[in-house]
Amino acid sequence: MDNQFELEQQLIIISVPTLRKLFSYKKRGSDAVTLYNFYYYMAKMQNTNQPRATPEFCMKGLGWGDI
């Protein structure tokens, strides 16, 4: 039986200091937040705290770049 709290698997939580740091990149702050969330999402899908995602995979997943 899985004792893990189901809601925990459904949430992505970002602290205020983390958001502050990501948004500090003036021209690319929203992109940094988006990429961070994508990595967080992939970590949840992979059941790990160190997601594996190549730049090409991220670009395709986010619809960024020429890929």
Coordinates of C-alpha atoms in Angstrom, one line a residue:
M1 CA 0.0 0.0 0.0
D2 CA 1.3 3.4 -0.9
N3 CA 1.4 5.7 2.2
Q4 CA 2.4 8.8 0.2
F5 CA -0.1 11.7 0.5
E6 CA -1.7 11.9 -3.0
L7 CA -2.0 15.7 -3.0
E8 CA 1.7 15.9 -2.5
Q9 CA 2.1 14.3 -6.0
Q10 CA -0.2 16.9 -7.5
L11 CA 1.3 20.1 -6.1
I12 CA 4.2 22.1 -7.4
I13 CA 5.3 24.6 -4.7
I14 CA 7.8 27.5 -5.2
S15 CA 9.0 29.6 -2.4
V16 CA 9.0 33.4 -2.5
P17 CA 12.8 33.6 -2.4
T18 CA 13.1 31.2 -5.3
L19 CA 10.6 33.3 -7.4
R20 CA 12.4 36.5 -6.4
K21 CA 15.7 35.0 -7.7
L22 CA 14.1 33.8 -10.9
F23 CA 12.3 37.0 -11.6
S24 CA 15.5 39.0 -11.0
Y25 CA 16.6 38.0 -14.5
K26 CA 15.0 41.2 -15.9
K27 CA 14.5 40.2 -19.5
R28 CA 14.1 36.5 -19.0
G29 CA 12.4 36.2 -15.6
S30 CA 9.2 34.7 -16.8
D31 CA 11.2 32.2 -19.0
A32 CA 13.2 31.2 -15.9
V33 CA 10.1 30.6 -13.9
T34 CA 8.6 28.6 -16.8
L35 CA 11.7 26.4 -17.2
Y36 CA 11.9 25.9 -13.4
N37 CA 8.3 24.7 -13.4
F38 CA 9.0 22.4 -16.3
Y39 CA 11.9 20.8 -14.5
Y40 CA 9.8 20.5 -11.4
Y41 CA 7.0 18.8 -13.4
M42 CA 9.5 16.4 -15.0
A43 CA 10.9 15.5 -11.6
K44 CA 7.4 14.7 -10.4
M45 CA 6.7 12.5 -13.5
Q46 CA 10.0 10.7 -13.0
N47 CA 9.6 10.3 -9.2
T48 CA 13.0 11.9 -8.5
N49 CA 14.5 15.1 -7.2
Q50 CA 16.9 15.3 -10.1
P51 CA 15.0 15.2 -13.3
R52 CA 16.7 14.0 -16.5
A53 CA 15.8 16.3 -19.4
T54 CA 18.1 17.3 -22.3
P55 CA 17.9 20.9 -23.6
E56 CA 16.3 19.5 -26.8
F57 CA 13.6 17.8 -24.8
C58 CA 12.9 20.9 -22.8
M59 CA 12.8 23.1 -25.9
K60 CA 10.3 20.7 -27.6
G61 CA 8.2 20.4 -24.4
L62 CA 8.0 24.1 -24.0
G63 CA 7.7 25.0 -27.7
W64 CA 10.9 27.1 -27.5
G65 CA 13.5 27.5 -30.2
D66 CA 13.7 25.9 -33.6
I67 CA 13.1 22.3 -32.5

